[in-house]
Coordinates of C-alpha atoms in Angstrom, one line a residue:
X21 CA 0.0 0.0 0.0
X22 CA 3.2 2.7 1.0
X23 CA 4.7 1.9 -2.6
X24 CA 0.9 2.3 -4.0
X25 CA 0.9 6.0 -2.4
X26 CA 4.6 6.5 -3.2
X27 CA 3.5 5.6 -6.8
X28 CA 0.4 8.2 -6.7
X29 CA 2.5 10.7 -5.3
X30 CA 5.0 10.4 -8.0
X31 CA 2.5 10.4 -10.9
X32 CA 0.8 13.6 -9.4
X33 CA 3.9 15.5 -9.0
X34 CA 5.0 14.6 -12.6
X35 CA 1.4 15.4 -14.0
X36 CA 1.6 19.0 -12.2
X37 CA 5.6 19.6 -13.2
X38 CA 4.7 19.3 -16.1
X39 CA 1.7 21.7 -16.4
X40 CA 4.2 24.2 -15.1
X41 CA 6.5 23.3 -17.8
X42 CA 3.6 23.9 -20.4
X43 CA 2.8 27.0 -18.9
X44 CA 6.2 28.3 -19.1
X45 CA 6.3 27.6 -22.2
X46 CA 3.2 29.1 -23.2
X47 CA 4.3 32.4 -21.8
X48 CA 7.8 32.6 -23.4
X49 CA 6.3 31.7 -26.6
X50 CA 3.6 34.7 -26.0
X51 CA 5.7 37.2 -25.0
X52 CA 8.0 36.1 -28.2
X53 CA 4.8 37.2 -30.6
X54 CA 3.7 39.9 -28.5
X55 CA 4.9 42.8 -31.5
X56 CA 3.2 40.2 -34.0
X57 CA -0.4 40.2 -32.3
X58 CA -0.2 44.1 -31.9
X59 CA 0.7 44.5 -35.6
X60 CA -2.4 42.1 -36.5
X61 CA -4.6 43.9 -34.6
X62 CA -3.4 47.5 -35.8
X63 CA -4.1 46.0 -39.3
X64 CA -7.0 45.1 -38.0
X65 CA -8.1 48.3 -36.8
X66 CA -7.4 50.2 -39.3
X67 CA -9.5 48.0 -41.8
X68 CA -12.5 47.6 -39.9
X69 CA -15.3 45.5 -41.8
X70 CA -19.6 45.5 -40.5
X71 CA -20.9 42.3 -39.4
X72 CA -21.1 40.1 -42.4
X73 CA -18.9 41.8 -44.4
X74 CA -16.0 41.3 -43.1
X75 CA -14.5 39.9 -46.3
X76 CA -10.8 40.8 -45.9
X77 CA -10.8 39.9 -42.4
X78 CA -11.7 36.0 -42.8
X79 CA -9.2 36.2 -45.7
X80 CA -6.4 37.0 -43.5
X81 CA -7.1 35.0 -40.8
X82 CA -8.1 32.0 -43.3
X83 CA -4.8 32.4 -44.7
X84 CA -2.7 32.1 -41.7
X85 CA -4.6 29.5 -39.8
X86 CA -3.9 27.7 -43.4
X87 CA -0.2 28.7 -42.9
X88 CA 0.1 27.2 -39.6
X89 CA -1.4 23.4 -41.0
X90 CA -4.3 23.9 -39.1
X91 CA -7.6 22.3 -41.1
X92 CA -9.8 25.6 -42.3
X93 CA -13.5 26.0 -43.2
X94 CA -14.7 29.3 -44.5
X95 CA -18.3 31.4 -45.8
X96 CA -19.6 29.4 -42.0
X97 CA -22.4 32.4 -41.7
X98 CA -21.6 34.6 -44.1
X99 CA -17.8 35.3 -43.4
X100 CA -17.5 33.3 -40.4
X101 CA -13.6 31.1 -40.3
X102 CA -13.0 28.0 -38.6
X103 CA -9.6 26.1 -37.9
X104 CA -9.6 23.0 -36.5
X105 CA -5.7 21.8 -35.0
X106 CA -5.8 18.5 -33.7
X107 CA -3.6 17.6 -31.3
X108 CA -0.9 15.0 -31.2
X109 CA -2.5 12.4 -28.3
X110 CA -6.4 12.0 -28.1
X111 CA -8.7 14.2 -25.9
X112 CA -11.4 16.4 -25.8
X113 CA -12.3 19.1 -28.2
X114 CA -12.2 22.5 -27.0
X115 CA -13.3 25.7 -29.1
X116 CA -12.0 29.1 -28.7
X117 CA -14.2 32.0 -30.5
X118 CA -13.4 35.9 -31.4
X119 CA -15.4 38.1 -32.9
X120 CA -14.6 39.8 -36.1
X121 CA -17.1 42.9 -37.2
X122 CA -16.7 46.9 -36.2
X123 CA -18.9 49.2 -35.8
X124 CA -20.8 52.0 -37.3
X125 CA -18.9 54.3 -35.2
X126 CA -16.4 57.3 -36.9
X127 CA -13.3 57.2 -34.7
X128 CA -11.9 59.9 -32.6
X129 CA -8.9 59.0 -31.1
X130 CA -5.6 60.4 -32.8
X131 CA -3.5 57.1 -33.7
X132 CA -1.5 56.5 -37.0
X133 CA -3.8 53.5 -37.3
X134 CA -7.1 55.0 -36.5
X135 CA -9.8 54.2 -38.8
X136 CA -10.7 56.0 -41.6
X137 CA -13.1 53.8 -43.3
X138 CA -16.4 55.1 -44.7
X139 CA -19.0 52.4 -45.5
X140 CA -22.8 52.1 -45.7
X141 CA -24.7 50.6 -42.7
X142 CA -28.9 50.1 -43.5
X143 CA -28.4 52.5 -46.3
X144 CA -26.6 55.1 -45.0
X145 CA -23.2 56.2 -45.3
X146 CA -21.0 56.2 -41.7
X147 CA -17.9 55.6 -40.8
X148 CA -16.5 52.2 -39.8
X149 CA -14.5 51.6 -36.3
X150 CA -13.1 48.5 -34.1
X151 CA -15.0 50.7 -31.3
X152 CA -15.4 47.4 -29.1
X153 CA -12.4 45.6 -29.3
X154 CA -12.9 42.6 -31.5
X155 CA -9.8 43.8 -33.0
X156 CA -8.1 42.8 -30.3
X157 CA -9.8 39.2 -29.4
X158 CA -8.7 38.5 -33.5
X159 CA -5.4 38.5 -32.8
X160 CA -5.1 37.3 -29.4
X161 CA -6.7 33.9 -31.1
X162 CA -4.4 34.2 -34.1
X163 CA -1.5 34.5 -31.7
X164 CA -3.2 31.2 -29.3
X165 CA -3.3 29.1 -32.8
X166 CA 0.7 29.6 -33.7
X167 CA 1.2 28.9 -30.4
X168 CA -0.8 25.7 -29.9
X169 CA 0.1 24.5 -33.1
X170 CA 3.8 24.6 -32.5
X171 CA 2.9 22.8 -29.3
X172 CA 0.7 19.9 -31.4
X173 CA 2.6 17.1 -29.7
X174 CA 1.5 18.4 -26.4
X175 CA -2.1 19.0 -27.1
X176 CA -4.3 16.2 -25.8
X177 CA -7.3 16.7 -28.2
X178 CA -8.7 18.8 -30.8
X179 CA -9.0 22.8 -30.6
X180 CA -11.2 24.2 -32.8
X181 CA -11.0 28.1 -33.2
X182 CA -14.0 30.1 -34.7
X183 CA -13.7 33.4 -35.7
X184 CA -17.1 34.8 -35.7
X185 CA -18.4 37.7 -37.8
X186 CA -21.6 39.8 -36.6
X187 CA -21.5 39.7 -33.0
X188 CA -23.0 43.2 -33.3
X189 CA -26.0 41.4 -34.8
X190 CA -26.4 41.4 -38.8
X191 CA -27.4 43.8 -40.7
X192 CA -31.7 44.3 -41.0
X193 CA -32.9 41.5 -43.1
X194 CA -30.1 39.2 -43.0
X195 CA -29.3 36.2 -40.9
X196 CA -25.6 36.3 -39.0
X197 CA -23.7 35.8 -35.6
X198 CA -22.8 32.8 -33.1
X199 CA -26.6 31.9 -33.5
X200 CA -26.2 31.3 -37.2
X201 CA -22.6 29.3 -36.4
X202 CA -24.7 27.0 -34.1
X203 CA -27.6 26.7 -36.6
X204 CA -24.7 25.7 -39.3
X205 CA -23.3 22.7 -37.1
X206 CA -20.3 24.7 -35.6
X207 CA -20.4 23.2 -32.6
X208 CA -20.1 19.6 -34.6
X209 CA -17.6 17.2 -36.6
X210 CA -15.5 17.5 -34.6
X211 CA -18.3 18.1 -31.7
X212 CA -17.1 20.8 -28.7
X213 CA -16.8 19.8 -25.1
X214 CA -16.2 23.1 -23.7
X215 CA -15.6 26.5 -25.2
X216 CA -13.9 29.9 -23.5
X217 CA -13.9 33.8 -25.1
X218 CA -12.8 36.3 -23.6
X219 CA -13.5 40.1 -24.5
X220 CA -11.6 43.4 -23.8
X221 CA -12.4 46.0 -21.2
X222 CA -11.2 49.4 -21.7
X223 CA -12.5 50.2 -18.2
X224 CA -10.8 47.4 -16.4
X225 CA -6.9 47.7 -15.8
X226 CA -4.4 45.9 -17.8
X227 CA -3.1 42.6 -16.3
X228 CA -6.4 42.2 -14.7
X229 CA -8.8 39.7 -15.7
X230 CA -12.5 39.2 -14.3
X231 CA -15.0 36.3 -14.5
X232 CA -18.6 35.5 -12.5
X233 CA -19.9 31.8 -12.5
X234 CA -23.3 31.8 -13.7
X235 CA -24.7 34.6 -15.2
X236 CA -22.5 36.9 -16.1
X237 CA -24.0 39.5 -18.8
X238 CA -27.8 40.0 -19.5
X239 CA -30.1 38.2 -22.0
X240 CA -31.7 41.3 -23.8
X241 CA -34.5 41.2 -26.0
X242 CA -35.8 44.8 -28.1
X243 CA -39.2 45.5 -28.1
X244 CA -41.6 48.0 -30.2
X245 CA -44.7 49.8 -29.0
X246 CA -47.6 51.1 -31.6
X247 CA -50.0 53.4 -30.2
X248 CA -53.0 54.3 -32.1
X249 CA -55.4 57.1 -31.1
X250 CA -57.0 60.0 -32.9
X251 CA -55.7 62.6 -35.3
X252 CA -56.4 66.3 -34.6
X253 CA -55.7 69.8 -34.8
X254 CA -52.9 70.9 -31.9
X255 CA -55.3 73.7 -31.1
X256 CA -57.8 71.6 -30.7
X257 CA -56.4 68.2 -28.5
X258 CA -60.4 67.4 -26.8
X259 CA -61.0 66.1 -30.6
X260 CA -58.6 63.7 -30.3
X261 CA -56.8 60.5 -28.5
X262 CA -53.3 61.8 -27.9
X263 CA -50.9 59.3 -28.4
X264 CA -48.2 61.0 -27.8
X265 CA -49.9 61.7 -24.2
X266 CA -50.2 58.1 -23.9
X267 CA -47.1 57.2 -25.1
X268 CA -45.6 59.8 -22.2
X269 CA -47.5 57.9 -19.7
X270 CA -46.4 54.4 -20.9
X271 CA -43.1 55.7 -20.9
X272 CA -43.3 56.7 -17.5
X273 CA -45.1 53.4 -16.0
X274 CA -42.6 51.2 -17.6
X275 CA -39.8 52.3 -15.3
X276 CA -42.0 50.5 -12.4
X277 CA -41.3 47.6 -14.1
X278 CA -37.6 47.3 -12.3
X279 CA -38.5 49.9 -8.8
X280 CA -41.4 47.9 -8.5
X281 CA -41.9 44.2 -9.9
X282 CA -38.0 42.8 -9.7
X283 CA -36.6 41.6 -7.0
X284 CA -33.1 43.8 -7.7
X285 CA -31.6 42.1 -4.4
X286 CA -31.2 38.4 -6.5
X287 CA -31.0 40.0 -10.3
X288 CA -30.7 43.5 -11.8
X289 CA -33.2 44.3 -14.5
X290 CA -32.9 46.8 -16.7
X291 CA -36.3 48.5 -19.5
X292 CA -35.2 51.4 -21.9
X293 CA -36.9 53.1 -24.6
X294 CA -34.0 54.5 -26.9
X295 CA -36.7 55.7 -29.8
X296 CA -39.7 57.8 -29.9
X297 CA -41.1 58.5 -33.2
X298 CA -44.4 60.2 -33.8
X299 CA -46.0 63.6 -35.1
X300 CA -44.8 65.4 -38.3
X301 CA -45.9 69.1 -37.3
X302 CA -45.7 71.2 -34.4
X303 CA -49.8 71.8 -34.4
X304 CA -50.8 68.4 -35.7
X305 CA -51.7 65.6 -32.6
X306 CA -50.8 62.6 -34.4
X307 CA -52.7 59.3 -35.5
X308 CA -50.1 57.2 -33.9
X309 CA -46.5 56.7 -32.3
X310 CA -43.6 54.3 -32.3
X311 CA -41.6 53.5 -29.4
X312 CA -38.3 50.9 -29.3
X313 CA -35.9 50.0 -26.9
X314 CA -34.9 47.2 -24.9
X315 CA -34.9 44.9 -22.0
X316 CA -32.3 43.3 -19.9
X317 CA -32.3 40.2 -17.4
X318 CA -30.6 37.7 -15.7
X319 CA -33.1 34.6 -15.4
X320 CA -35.8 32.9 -17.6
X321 CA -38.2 34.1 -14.9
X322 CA -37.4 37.5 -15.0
X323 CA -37.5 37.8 -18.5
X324 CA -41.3 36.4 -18.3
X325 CA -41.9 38.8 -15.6
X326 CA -40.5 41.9 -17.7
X327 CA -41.6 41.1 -20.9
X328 CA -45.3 40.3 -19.3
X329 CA -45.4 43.4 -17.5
X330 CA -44.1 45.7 -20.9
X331 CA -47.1 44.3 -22.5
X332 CA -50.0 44.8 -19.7
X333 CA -48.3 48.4 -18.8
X334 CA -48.4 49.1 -22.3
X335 CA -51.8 48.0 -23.1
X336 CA -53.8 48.9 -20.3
X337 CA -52.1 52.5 -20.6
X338 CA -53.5 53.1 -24.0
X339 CA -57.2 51.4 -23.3
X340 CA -57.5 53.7 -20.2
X341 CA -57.3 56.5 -22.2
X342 CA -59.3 55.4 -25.2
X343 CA -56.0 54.3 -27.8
X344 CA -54.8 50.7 -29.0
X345 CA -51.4 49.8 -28.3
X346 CA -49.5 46.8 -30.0
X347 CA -46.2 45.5 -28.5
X348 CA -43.9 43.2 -29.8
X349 CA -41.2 41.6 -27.5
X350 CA -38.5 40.7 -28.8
X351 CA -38.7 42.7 -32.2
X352 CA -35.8 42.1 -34.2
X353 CA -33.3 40.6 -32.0
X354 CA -32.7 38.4 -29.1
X355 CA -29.7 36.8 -27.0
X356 CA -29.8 34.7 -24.2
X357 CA -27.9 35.2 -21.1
X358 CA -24.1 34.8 -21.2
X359 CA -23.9 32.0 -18.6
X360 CA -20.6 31.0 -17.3
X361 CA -20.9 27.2 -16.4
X362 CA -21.0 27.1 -12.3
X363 CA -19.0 23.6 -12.2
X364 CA -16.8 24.5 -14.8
X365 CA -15.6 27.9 -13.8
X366 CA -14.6 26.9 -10.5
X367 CA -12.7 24.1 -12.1
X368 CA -10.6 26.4 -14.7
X369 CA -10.2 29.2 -12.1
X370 CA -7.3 27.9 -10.8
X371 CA -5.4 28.1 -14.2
X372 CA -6.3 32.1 -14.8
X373 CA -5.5 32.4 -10.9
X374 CA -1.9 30.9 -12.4
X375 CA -1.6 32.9 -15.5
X376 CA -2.5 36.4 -14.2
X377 CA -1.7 35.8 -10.6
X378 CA -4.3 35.3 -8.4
X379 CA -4.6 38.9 -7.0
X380 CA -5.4 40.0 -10.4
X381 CA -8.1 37.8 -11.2
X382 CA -11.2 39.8 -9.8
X383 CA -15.2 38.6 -9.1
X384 CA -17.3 40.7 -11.0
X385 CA -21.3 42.2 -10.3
X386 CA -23.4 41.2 -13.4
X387 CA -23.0 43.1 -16.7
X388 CA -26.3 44.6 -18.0
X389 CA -24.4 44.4 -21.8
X390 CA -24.9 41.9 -23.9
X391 CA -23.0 38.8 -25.9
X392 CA -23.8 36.7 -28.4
X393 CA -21.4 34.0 -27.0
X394 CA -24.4 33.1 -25.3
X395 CA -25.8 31.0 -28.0
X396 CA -22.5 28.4 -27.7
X397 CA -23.2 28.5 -24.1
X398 CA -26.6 27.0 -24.5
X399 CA -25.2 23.8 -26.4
X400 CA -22.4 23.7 -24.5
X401 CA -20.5 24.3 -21.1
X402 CA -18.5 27.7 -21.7
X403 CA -16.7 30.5 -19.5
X404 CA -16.2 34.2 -20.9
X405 CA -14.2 36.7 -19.3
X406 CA -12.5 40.0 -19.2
X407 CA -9.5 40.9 -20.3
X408 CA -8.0 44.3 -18.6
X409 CA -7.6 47.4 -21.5
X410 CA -6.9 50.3 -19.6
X411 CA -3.8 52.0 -19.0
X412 CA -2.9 51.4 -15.5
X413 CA -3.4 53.9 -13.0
X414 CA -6.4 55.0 -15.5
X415 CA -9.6 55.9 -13.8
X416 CA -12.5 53.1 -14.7
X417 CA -15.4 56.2 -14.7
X418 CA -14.0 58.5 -17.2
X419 CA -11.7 55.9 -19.4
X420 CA -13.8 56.1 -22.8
X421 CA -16.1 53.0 -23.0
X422 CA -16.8 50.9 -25.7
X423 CA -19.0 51.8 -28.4
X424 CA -17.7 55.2 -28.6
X425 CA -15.7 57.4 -30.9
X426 CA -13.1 57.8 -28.3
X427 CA -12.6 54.1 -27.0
X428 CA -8.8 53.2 -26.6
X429 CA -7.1 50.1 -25.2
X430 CA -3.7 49.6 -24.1
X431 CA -1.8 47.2 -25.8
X432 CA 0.5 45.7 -23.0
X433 CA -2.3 43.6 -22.1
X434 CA -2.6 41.2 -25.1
X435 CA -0.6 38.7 -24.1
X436 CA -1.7 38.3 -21.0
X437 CA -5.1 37.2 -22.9
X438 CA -3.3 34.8 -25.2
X439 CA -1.6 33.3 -21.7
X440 CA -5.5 32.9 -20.7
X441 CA -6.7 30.7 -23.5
X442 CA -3.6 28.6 -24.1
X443 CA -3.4 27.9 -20.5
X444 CA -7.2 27.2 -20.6
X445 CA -7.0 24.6 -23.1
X446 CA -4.0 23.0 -22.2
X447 CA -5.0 22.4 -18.5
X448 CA -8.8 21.5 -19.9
X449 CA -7.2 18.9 -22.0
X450 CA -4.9 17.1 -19.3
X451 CA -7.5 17.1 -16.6
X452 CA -8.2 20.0 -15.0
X453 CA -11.8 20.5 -16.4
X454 CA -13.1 16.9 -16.5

């Protein structure tokens, strides 16, 4: 039984030697490409491409996936690339995703790379800018597939790294984004245990990554609201059912939605109306008005709740003072919550606790944005977190956020998100996960 023991012993310290050896070898080989990924994602940034377009995008990435002997599919939703690497002993398949698509945003900041790019977006002309940081998570995968695929003997199963386009959500009348990937069997032949993402903060330090188990950023739905009343002359409103009245009080009612029906102390909840349209002259009451925005939550339940209360709030509104209103929830779009596998994250915490260093791997509240990621995370387990952007010592309230003309990152912090995934796999693949 003492030489059974002594045998254990051995095998564990041998097994854990050499995941330290991997991980050393990760990071020298990370820090050696670290000019590499910030020239691929400078190249990126200044040739930003909208979701399902990005045409010259896949064409470099297709290319040097090719490069590197890894198996490549691409056109997977549009403009979507996939590489598969298998490794050189048998195990589990593991997919890593980044997204690929700008925004319609004209950039701000004053870098030789900044965008310039004009394109059209639903028929208008705008300018074109990486303004989230997908950038970025392109060439931190680039960089994990050179790396893993110099390691191939030490991979124990398959990786499988999906570049997505439209994570933004595809253009009005098209189909696009990790929910079309799924439809189109991405997740299959070779089928996915696990997958991780990871996304840029421009608000959280550099070196600094952050995670929550469960859910971790909101399902959102958008919604529109028709109200009908009466048409009449400004001067004379008794002749008519204002709806822009109504509208005003629906508005107003909706915010009671969140004060007054969710129970903020287990989930936040969040209902906005971003769009009012209605009226074409100052003295004419309109026949009818538009409203859209959207809807944010944490749970199945609370999505019933919110979505059910929109509609009676809405409804009951307009009838009490003699208009219709129609509501349609979701409208155009809708992602599920971005839920971080419970099990699984406490299992791979460990190895980002090991790769940033355990006092810079934080527990964060629950992000009201949305992600797309969400629909891999329905078929299978996945974890997505944060990778720090900001300068350090830069102040998290007025660092510019994404979506915006001004939004920056700091480059230092790339490898440290190449570190992340490598180190994820590897460990997912000899053990750590299972």
């Amino acid at each position: 039984m003492k030489k059974l023991l002594l045998f254990v012993c051995l095998i564990i310290s041998l097994s854990t030697f050499a995941q330290t050896a991997l991980k050393a070898t990760v990071s020298k080989k990370a820090d050696a490409l670290e000019k590499q990924i910030i020239a691929w994602r400078r190249d990126f940034h200044e040739h930003p491409e909208l979701g399902n377009r990005e045409v010259r995008t896949s064409g470099i990435i297709a290319a040097y996936l090719k490069s590197l002997g890894i198996e490549v599919k691409t056109g997977v939703a549009t403009t979507g690339v996939i590489g598969v690497l298998k490794g050189g002993k048998p195990g589990p398949v593991v997919a890593l995703r980044a997204d690929m698509d700008g925004l319609p945003v004209t950039e701000r900041v004053n870098l030789p790379f900044a965008s310039k790019v004009k394109t059209t977006y639903n028929g208008q002309e705008v300018g074109a800018m990486h303004a989230c940081g997908h950038d970025s998570h392109m060439a931190i995968l680039m960089g994990v597939a050179e790396i893993l695929s110099s390691m191939k003997a030490d991979v124990h199963g398959t990786v499988k790294f999906i570049f997505q386009p439209a994570e933004e959500g595809a253009p009005v009348g098209e189909k696009g984004g990790a929910e079309q990937m799924v439809k189109e069997g991405v997740l299959e032949n070779p089928k996915v245990d696990v997958i991780f993402g990871l996304h840029i903060n421009s608000q959280t330090e550099v070196g600094k990554i952050v995670y929550r188990p469960g859910g971790t950023m909101a399902g959102v739905s958008d919604l529109q609201i028709s109200v009908k009343g009466r048409s009449a002359h400004g001067a004379y409103p008794w002749s008519s059912i204002d709806p822009i009245v109504v509208s005003a009080q629906i508005i107003s009612s909706l915010q009671s939605i969140v004060s007054r029906n969710v129970n903020v102390t287990e989930n936040p909840a969040v209902v906005t109306i971003g769009v009012i349209q209605g009226g074409s002259r100052f003295n004419i009451i309109p026949e009818s008005v538009k409203m859209q925005g959207t809807i944010r939550y944490f749970t199945e339940a609370d999505e019933k709740l919110v979505t059910d209360n929109v509609k009676r709030i809405a409804t009951k509104t307009a009838e009490a003072y003699g208009a219709t209103a129609e509501v349609i929830v979701p409208f155009s779009n809708h992602y599920p919550v971005t839920f971080n596998d419970v099990a699984l994250t406490a299992k791979m915490l460990p190895t980002l606790e090991a790769t940033a260093g355990k006092e810079n791997v934080l527990l964060r509240p629950p992000v009201t944005g949305a992600e797309d990621f969400s629909f891999f995370q329905q078929k299978v387990p996945g974890i997505f977190f944060f990778l720090g952007g900001m300068p350090k010592g830069g102040n998290s309230l007025t660092a510019p956020s994404h979506h915006t003309p001004d939004f920056y990152l700091d480059e230092s912090g790339f490898t440290l998100g190449v570190k992340a995934l490598c180190n994820l796999t590897l460990d997912y693949m000899n053990g750590k996960g299972k």
